[in-house]
Amino acid sequence: MNLKRSSALLGVLAAAGALTLSACGSDNNSSANGAAKIDVACGGKSSLKASGSTAQKNAMDRFVAAYQANCSSAKLDYTGSGSGAGVNDFLGNQTDFAGSDSPLDPAKGETDKAAARCASPAWNLPAVFGPIAVAYNIPGIDDLVLDPPTIAKIFSGDITAWNDPAIKALNSNKADKLPSDKIGVIYRSDESGTTDNFQKYLTAAGGYAKGAGKAFNGGVGEGVKGSDGTSAAVSTTKFTITYTEWSFAKAQKLSTVRVLTTATSNDPKPVDLTAETAAKAVDAAKVKGEGNDLVLDNSSIYKPTTGGAYPIMLATYEIVCSKYSDADTAKAVKAFLTSAVGNGQTGLADAGYVPLPDAFKTKLTTAINAIQ
């Protein structure tokens, strides 16, 4: 695999394609994504600024369209720069809120820094749920089963060929078709909450010993910036594999791994990534945060006790101040988030996301309404 030139090019394209979304005001009763207008307490700051997760980039398109339908003359600029950059922008008071695929990390001092920036506690609000696909490009193979330990060994460099005995054993019906070619691992070169979630999953379910974090620790493969970059690289490079949000895998029409989980059955079956299997995982997710700080217990997702639940999921958190120093900012942030969890949910499944279950919608709405 020779990705050095293509990786550099994709990195430039990803950087150049940083997302800027604007809701410019409309008197129409429907948004650009077909969602009917809802009643929202609009007003406050006329132009919001946010940055962060690329995982929610496609969802933000729909959220901004809903905000536009609900609130005339409102504007939101969102830059999909990666979770790490988004948190840093928020902590530096450069943005009104951040999008991050991992909650603020107390061990890194992020919680305290956010409280200082806000002059109040910051809240982690999981507003976007999306499966992480393990996407691959093997000519002639459009159905592949892997289990967590095997995925972990691939992404740590312990399994290096597509016809490795462990992969053949999980795909006995096509073992003779698996090529001897080297596995080309493609990972996120930028700090990413997607990487953090994926490595946490591998650690919890697959015995991955490299550790979690927003930087990829596997020590193998080629790095490419952004989920759009990694997905495009797999699309154009044979015998490669990556982890990426389902929305980007769908956009590139990539084949995705069926994941074998032990769940609740003595006769486990591989779980295909579908809207239904992803929704089962979200339904089973539990909150471990206190009050309106809705940090999730990831173990309830990574090691499902519900059969047929797809286990590699991430939640993108909107990181907000519980009390803003400027009341106009608070009002606008509340209007945007109310739109996001309201008519912004329309069409999310078509874009590779999981619409919010009613229970989560209720918790989020309570937290949003409590922002001051």
Short mmCIF file of C-alpha atoms in Angstrom, two decimals:
data_model
loop_
_atom_site.label_atom_id
_atom_site.label_comp_id
_atom_site.label_asym_id
_atom_site.label_seq_id
_atom_site.Cartn_x
_atom_site.Cartn_y
_atom_site.Cartn_z
CA MET A 1 0.00 0.00 0.00
CA ASN A 2 1.33 3.42 -0.94
CA LEU A 3 -0.75 6.10 0.67
CA LYS A 4 1.90 8.75 1.24
CA ARG A 5 0.92 10.92 -1.70
CA SER A 6 -2.80 10.23 -1.49
CA SER A 7 -2.81 10.77 2.28
CA ALA A 8 -1.21 14.16 1.91
CA LEU A 9 -3.69 15.14 -0.76
CA LEU A 10 -6.65 13.89 1.24
CA GLY A 11 -5.41 15.77 4.28
CA VAL A 12 -5.29 18.99 2.28
CA LEU A 13 -8.76 18.36 0.88
CA ALA A 14 -10.16 17.56 4.31
CA ALA A 15 -8.65 20.71 5.77
CA ALA A 16 -9.92 22.77 2.89
CA GLY A 17 -13.35 21.24 3.30
CA ALA A 18 -13.84 22.31 6.91
CA LEU A 19 -17.55 22.61 7.32
CA THR A 20 -19.17 26.00 7.58
CA LEU A 21 -22.90 25.85 7.99
CA SER A 22 -25.19 28.82 8.02
CA ALA A 23 -28.84 29.18 8.90
CA CYS A 24 -29.77 32.38 7.15
CA GLY A 25 -33.38 32.82 8.12
CA SER A 26 -36.53 31.68 6.45
CA ASP A 27 -40.24 32.11 6.76
CA ASN A 28 -40.92 28.69 5.21
CA ASN A 29 -42.75 26.07 7.28
CA SER A 30 -40.31 23.32 6.34
CA SER A 31 -36.56 23.00 6.49
CA ALA A 32 -34.18 21.92 3.78
CA ASN A 33 -34.30 18.33 5.07
CA GLY A 34 -38.09 18.20 4.87
CA ALA A 35 -38.70 18.65 8.60
CA ALA A 36 -41.80 20.57 9.58
CA LYS A 37 -41.25 23.77 11.55
CA ILE A 38 -41.71 23.55 15.32
CA ASP A 39 -42.23 26.20 17.97
CA VAL A 40 -38.90 27.28 19.46
CA ALA A 41 -38.06 30.17 21.79
CA CYS A 42 -35.90 31.95 19.21
CA GLY A 43 -33.88 35.10 19.70
CA GLY A 44 -30.71 36.05 21.49
CA LYS A 45 -27.36 36.12 19.74
CA SER A 46 -27.87 36.30 15.97
CA SER A 47 -24.74 34.35 15.01
CA LEU A 48 -23.38 31.32 16.86
CA LYS A 49 -20.00 29.70 16.32
CA ALA A 50 -19.07 26.10 17.07
CA SER A 51 -16.48 23.54 16.00
CA GLY A 52 -15.34 19.99 16.59
CA SER A 53 -16.42 16.49 15.67
CA THR A 54 -16.42 15.51 12.01
CA ALA A 55 -18.55 12.51 12.98
CA GLN A 56 -21.58 14.75 13.36
CA LYS A 57 -20.80 16.88 10.33
CA ASN A 58 -23.59 15.43 8.18
CA ALA A 59 -26.04 15.58 11.07
CA MET A 60 -25.20 19.24 11.60
CA ASP A 61 -26.39 19.95 8.06
CA ARG A 62 -29.84 18.82 9.14
CA PHE A 63 -29.72 20.54 12.51
CA VAL A 64 -28.86 23.87 10.93
CA ALA A 65 -31.62 23.45 8.36
CA ALA A 66 -34.08 22.84 11.18
CA TYR A 67 -32.76 25.87 13.07
CA GLN A 68 -33.23 27.92 9.91
CA ALA A 69 -36.82 26.75 9.57
CA ASN A 70 -37.61 27.55 13.19
CA CYS A 71 -35.75 30.81 13.76
CA SER A 72 -35.73 33.57 11.19
CA SER A 73 -32.42 35.43 10.74
CA ALA A 74 -30.47 32.95 12.89
CA LYS A 75 -27.00 31.77 11.92
CA LEU A 76 -24.64 29.01 13.03
CA ASP A 77 -21.13 28.48 11.69
CA TYR A 78 -19.82 25.00 12.49
CA THR A 79 -16.31 23.91 11.54
CA GLY A 80 -15.71 20.15 11.43
CA SER A 81 -12.12 20.32 12.66
CA GLY A 82 -12.06 17.21 14.86
CA SER A 83 -13.05 16.68 18.47
CA GLY A 84 -9.70 17.69 19.93
CA ALA A 85 -9.67 20.99 18.08
CA GLY A 86 -13.30 21.62 18.98
CA VAL A 87 -12.69 21.16 22.71
CA ASN A 88 -9.63 23.42 22.55
CA ASP A 89 -11.63 26.12 20.75
CA PHE A 90 -14.35 25.96 23.39
CA LEU A 91 -11.90 26.01 26.30
CA GLY A 92 -10.20 29.01 24.68
CA ASN A 93 -13.53 30.85 24.45
CA GLN A 94 -13.32 30.90 20.65
CA THR A 95 -16.68 29.18 20.20
CA ASP A 96 -20.07 29.07 21.88
CA PHE A 97 -20.14 25.28 22.15
CA ALA A 98 -18.09 22.29 21.01
CA GLY A 99 -18.88 19.01 19.31
CA SER A 100 -16.83 16.11 20.68
CA ASP A 101 -17.06 12.34 20.30
CA SER A 102 -15.69 12.02 23.83
CA PRO A 103 -16.88 13.90 26.92
CA LEU A 104 -14.60 16.34 28.70
CA ASP A 105 -11.81 14.44 30.42
CA PRO A 106 -11.31 15.35 34.11
CA ALA A 107 -7.93 13.59 34.13
CA LYS A 108 -6.67 16.03 31.51
CA GLY A 109 -8.06 19.01 33.38
CA GLU A 110 -10.68 19.65 30.69
CA THR A 111 -13.59 19.70 33.13
CA ASP A 112 -11.93 22.32 35.33
CA LYS A 113 -10.82 24.39 32.34
CA ALA A 114 -14.35 24.35 30.94
CA ALA A 115 -15.79 25.43 34.30
CA ALA A 116 -13.32 28.32 34.36
CA ARG A 117 -14.19 29.30 30.78
CA CYS A 118 -17.92 29.20 31.53
CA ALA A 119 -17.74 30.49 35.11
CA SER A 120 -20.13 27.57 35.67
CA PRO A 121 -20.02 23.80 35.17
CA ALA A 122 -19.95 22.63 31.56
CA TRP A 123 -22.36 19.91 30.46
CA ASN A 124 -21.79 17.05 28.02
CA LEU A 125 -25.00 16.53 26.05
CA PRO A 126 -25.05 13.44 23.75
CA ALA A 127 -27.11 14.78 20.86
CA VAL A 128 -25.87 12.63 17.96
CA PHE A 129 -25.53 8.86 17.89
CA GLY A 130 -23.78 7.07 15.07
CA PRO A 131 -22.31 3.63 14.53
CA ILE A 132 -18.61 3.29 13.82
CA ALA A 133 -18.24 1.04 10.79
CA VAL A 134 -15.22 -1.18 10.25
CA ALA A 135 -14.98 -0.59 6.52
CA TYR A 136 -12.75 -2.49 4.11
CA ASN A 137 -11.81 -2.91 0.46
CA ILE A 138 -11.16 -6.50 -0.62
CA PRO A 139 -12.00 -7.09 -4.29
CA GLY A 140 -14.60 -9.83 -4.60
CA ILE A 141 -15.38 -9.94 -0.85
CA ASP A 142 -18.48 -7.98 0.11
CA ASP A 143 -19.34 -9.97 3.26
CA LEU A 144 -16.79 -10.30 6.05
CA VAL A 145 -17.20 -11.41 9.66
CA LEU A 146 -14.77 -10.36 12.39
CA ASP A 147 -14.92 -10.63 16.17
CA PRO A 148 -13.56 -8.05 18.64
CA PRO A 149 -10.23 -9.85 19.38
CA THR A 150 -9.51 -10.21 15.66
CA ILE A 151 -10.33 -6.57 14.95
CA ALA A 152 -8.06 -5.56 17.83
CA LYS A 153 -5.19 -7.66 16.47
CA ILE A 154 -5.59 -6.15 12.99
CA PHE A 155 -5.44 -2.59 14.33
CA SER A 156 -2.47 -3.36 16.58
CA GLY A 157 -0.49 -5.07 13.81
CA ASP A 158 -0.66 -8.61 15.24
CA ILE A 159 -2.66 -9.84 12.25
CA THR A 160 -1.16 -8.62 8.99
CA ALA A 161 -2.62 -10.70 6.12
CA TRP A 162 -6.19 -11.11 4.93
CA ASN A 163 -5.84 -14.91 4.87
CA ASP A 164 -4.69 -15.11 8.48
CA PRO A 165 -6.05 -18.28 10.16
CA ALA A 166 -8.13 -16.23 12.60
CA ILE A 167 -9.93 -14.43 9.77
CA LYS A 168 -10.36 -17.66 7.79
CA ALA A 169 -11.90 -19.38 10.81
CA LEU A 170 -14.56 -16.66 11.09
CA ASN A 171 -15.29 -16.84 7.35
CA SER A 172 -15.14 -20.55 6.63
CA ASN A 173 -17.55 -20.28 3.71
CA LYS A 174 -15.07 -18.09 1.83
CA ALA A 175 -11.76 -18.98 3.45
CA ASP A 176 -10.22 -20.01 0.11
CA LYS A 177 -11.15 -16.64 -1.41
CA LEU A 178 -9.41 -14.50 1.20
CA PRO A 179 -6.25 -13.06 -0.38
CA SER A 180 -2.73 -13.33 1.00
CA ASP A 181 -2.27 -9.57 0.52
CA LYS A 182 -1.08 -7.45 3.41
CA ILE A 183 -3.79 -5.67 5.38
CA GLY A 184 -3.47 -1.92 4.90
CA VAL A 185 -4.66 -0.26 8.11
CA ILE A 186 -5.81 3.33 7.65
CA TYR A 187 -6.34 5.44 10.76
CA ARG A 188 -7.18 9.03 11.67
CA SER A 189 -4.02 11.15 11.73
CA ASP A 190 -5.76 14.00 13.56
CA GLU A 191 -6.93 13.82 17.16
CA SER A 192 -10.37 12.30 17.01
CA GLY A 193 -13.13 11.22 19.34
CA THR A 194 -13.90 8.53 16.78
CA THR A 195 -10.44 7.09 17.38
CA ASP A 196 -10.97 7.35 21.13
CA ASN A 197 -14.30 5.52 20.99
CA PHE A 198 -12.98 2.86 18.65
CA GLN A 199 -9.95 2.16 20.85
CA LYS A 200 -12.15 2.09 23.96
CA TYR A 201 -14.32 -0.50 22.23
CA LEU A 202 -11.30 -2.60 21.25
CA THR A 203 -9.98 -2.40 24.81
CA ALA A 204 -13.30 -3.33 26.43
CA ALA A 205 -14.36 -6.06 24.03
CA GLY A 206 -11.26 -7.20 22.17
CA GLY A 207 -8.33 -7.19 24.57
CA TYR A 208 -6.59 -4.31 22.79
CA ALA A 209 -3.55 -3.37 24.87
CA LYS A 210 -2.53 -0.13 23.14
CA GLY A 211 -4.74 2.16 25.20
CA ALA A 212 -7.47 4.61 24.27
CA GLY A 213 -7.30 8.35 23.54
CA LYS A 214 -7.94 10.68 20.63
CA ALA A 215 -4.63 9.70 18.97
CA PHE A 216 -4.37 6.29 17.29
CA ASN A 217 -2.02 4.07 19.31
CA GLY A 218 -1.99 0.94 17.18
CA GLY A 219 1.44 1.57 15.71
CA VAL A 220 0.51 0.23 12.30
CA GLY A 221 -0.77 1.61 9.01
CA GLU A 222 -1.08 5.03 7.40
CA GLY A 223 -2.74 8.12 8.87
CA VAL A 224 -5.23 10.25 6.98
CA LYS A 225 -7.01 13.34 8.26
CA GLY A 226 -10.74 13.26 8.90
CA SER A 227 -13.39 10.57 8.56
CA ASP A 228 -14.04 11.75 5.03
CA GLY A 229 -10.34 11.24 4.31
CA THR A 230 -10.07 7.73 5.75
CA SER A 231 -13.23 6.61 3.98
CA ALA A 232 -12.07 8.01 0.65
CA ALA A 233 -8.68 6.34 1.08
CA VAL A 234 -10.26 2.91 1.61
CA SER A 235 -12.54 3.48 -1.37
CA THR A 236 -9.56 3.99 -3.68
CA THR A 237 -6.99 1.60 -2.14
CA LYS A 238 -7.34 -2.19 -2.33
CA PHE A 239 -6.85 -4.46 0.70
CA THR A 240 -7.30 -1.64 3.19
CA ILE A 241 -9.39 -1.37 6.34
CA THR A 242 -10.41 1.54 8.56
CA TYR A 243 -12.82 2.65 11.25
CA THR A 244 -15.19 5.42 10.28
CA GLU A 245 -18.67 6.72 10.99
CA TRP A 246 -21.35 4.81 9.14
CA SER A 247 -22.47 7.99 7.36
CA PHE A 248 -19.07 8.29 5.65
CA ALA A 249 -18.93 4.57 4.82
CA LYS A 250 -22.36 4.88 3.24
CA ALA A 251 -21.31 7.95 1.28
CA GLN A 252 -18.35 6.03 -0.19
CA LYS A 253 -20.43 2.83 -0.64
CA LEU A 254 -17.90 0.81 1.36
CA SER A 255 -18.33 -2.78 2.51
CA THR A 256 -18.59 -3.02 6.28
CA VAL A 257 -17.70 -5.83 8.68
CA ARG A 258 -20.35 -7.91 10.41
CA VAL A 259 -19.31 -8.05 14.06
CA LEU A 260 -19.54 -11.27 16.04
CA THR A 261 -20.57 -10.53 19.62
CA THR A 262 -21.29 -12.92 22.48
CA ALA A 263 -24.18 -10.77 23.76
CA THR A 264 -26.85 -12.94 25.35
CA SER A 265 -26.69 -16.03 23.19
CA ASN A 266 -24.71 -19.26 23.51
CA ASP A 267 -24.90 -19.41 19.74
CA PRO A 268 -23.76 -15.89 18.79
CA LYS A 269 -24.45 -14.60 15.34
CA PRO A 270 -22.64 -11.81 13.48
CA VAL A 271 -24.40 -8.46 13.74
CA ASP A 272 -24.77 -6.54 10.51
CA LEU A 273 -24.66 -2.75 10.73
CA THR A 274 -28.18 -1.50 10.07
CA ALA A 275 -30.38 1.25 11.42
CA GLU A 276 -32.24 -1.36 13.49
CA THR A 277 -29.15 -2.94 15.09
CA ALA A 278 -27.67 0.48 15.84
CA ALA A 279 -30.94 1.62 17.42
CA LYS A 280 -30.88 -1.40 19.74
CA ALA A 281 -27.48 -0.29 21.03
CA VAL A 282 -28.66 3.27 21.67
CA ASP A 283 -31.76 2.03 23.48
CA ALA A 284 -29.52 0.06 25.84
CA ALA A 285 -27.11 2.95 26.57
CA LYS A 286 -26.94 4.10 30.18
CA VAL A 287 -26.03 7.51 31.63
CA LYS A 288 -23.36 7.70 34.33
CA GLY A 289 -23.12 11.49 34.57
CA GLU A 290 -24.89 13.41 37.28
CA GLY A 291 -27.82 15.77 36.84
CA ASN A 292 -27.83 17.41 33.42
CA ASP A 293 -24.27 16.31 32.62
CA LEU A 294 -25.30 13.34 30.48
CA VAL A 295 -22.02 11.41 30.15
CA LEU A 296 -22.72 7.87 28.95
CA ASP A 297 -21.53 4.55 30.35
CA ASN A 298 -19.83 3.20 27.22
CA SER A 299 -19.59 -0.34 28.57
CA SER A 300 -23.36 -0.62 28.20
CA ILE A 301 -22.83 -0.14 24.45
CA TYR A 302 -19.51 -1.89 23.78
CA LYS A 303 -20.52 -5.12 25.51
CA PRO A 304 -24.24 -5.36 24.80
CA THR A 305 -26.53 -7.63 26.76
CA THR A 306 -29.18 -7.29 24.07
CA GLY A 307 -28.94 -9.72 21.18
CA GLY A 308 -28.62 -8.15 17.74
CA ALA A 309 -27.26 -4.82 19.03
CA TYR A 310 -24.40 -3.38 16.99
CA PRO A 311 -21.64 -2.74 19.55
CA ILE A 312 -19.31 -0.15 17.98
CA MET A 313 -21.13 3.09 18.60
CA LEU A 314 -20.22 6.63 19.42
CA ALA A 315 -22.14 9.52 20.81
CA THR A 316 -21.19 13.03 19.84
CA TYR A 317 -21.56 15.40 22.75
CA GLU A 318 -22.47 19.05 22.42
CA ILE A 319 -20.35 20.59 25.17
CA VAL A 320 -22.09 23.67 26.54
CA CYS A 321 -21.94 26.02 29.48
CA SER A 322 -24.65 25.34 32.03
CA LYS A 323 -24.75 29.12 32.52
CA TYR A 324 -23.37 31.52 29.93
CA SER A 325 -22.01 34.91 30.90
CA ASP A 326 -24.11 36.35 28.08
CA ALA A 327 -27.86 35.68 28.25
CA ASP A 328 -28.20 36.24 24.49
CA THR A 329 -25.73 33.43 23.79
CA ALA A 330 -27.59 31.10 26.14
CA LYS A 331 -30.90 31.81 24.42
CA ALA A 332 -29.49 31.14 20.94
CA VAL A 333 -27.71 27.94 22.03
CA LYS A 334 -30.95 26.69 23.57
CA ALA A 335 -32.88 27.50 20.38
CA PHE A 336 -30.37 25.65 18.22
CA LEU A 337 -30.24 22.57 20.45
CA THR A 338 -34.03 22.50 20.76
CA SER A 339 -34.16 22.44 16.95
CA ALA A 340 -31.49 19.73 16.79
CA VAL A 341 -33.38 17.31 19.05
CA GLY A 342 -36.72 18.31 17.52
CA ASN A 343 -37.29 18.63 13.78
CA GLY A 344 -33.54 18.21 13.24
CA GLN A 345 -34.01 14.47 13.79
CA THR A 346 -35.90 14.11 10.52
CA GLY A 347 -33.96 12.06 7.99
CA LEU A 348 -31.03 11.22 10.27
CA ALA A 349 -31.30 7.49 9.59
CA ASP A 350 -30.90 8.11 5.86
CA ALA A 351 -27.63 9.91 6.63
CA GLY A 352 -26.21 7.04 8.72
CA TYR A 353 -27.20 8.22 12.21
CA VAL A 354 -29.58 6.89 14.84
CA PRO A 355 -32.52 9.18 15.64
CA LEU A 356 -32.76 9.91 19.36
CA PRO A 357 -34.91 7.47 21.33
CA ASP A 358 -37.72 9.12 23.27
CA ALA A 359 -36.02 8.50 26.62
CA PHE A 360 -32.88 10.32 25.52
CA LYS A 361 -34.88 13.07 23.92
CA THR A 362 -36.62 13.71 27.24
CA LYS A 363 -33.32 13.84 29.16
CA LEU A 364 -31.75 16.15 26.60
CA THR A 365 -34.74 18.45 26.52
CA THR A 366 -34.62 18.77 30.31
CA ALA A 367 -30.92 19.67 30.17
CA ILE A 368 -31.36 22.11 27.27
CA ASN A 369 -34.17 23.90 29.06
CA ALA A 370 -31.95 24.26 32.15
CA ILE A 371 -29.19 26.13 30.28
CA GLN A 372 -29.05 29.73 31.51
#
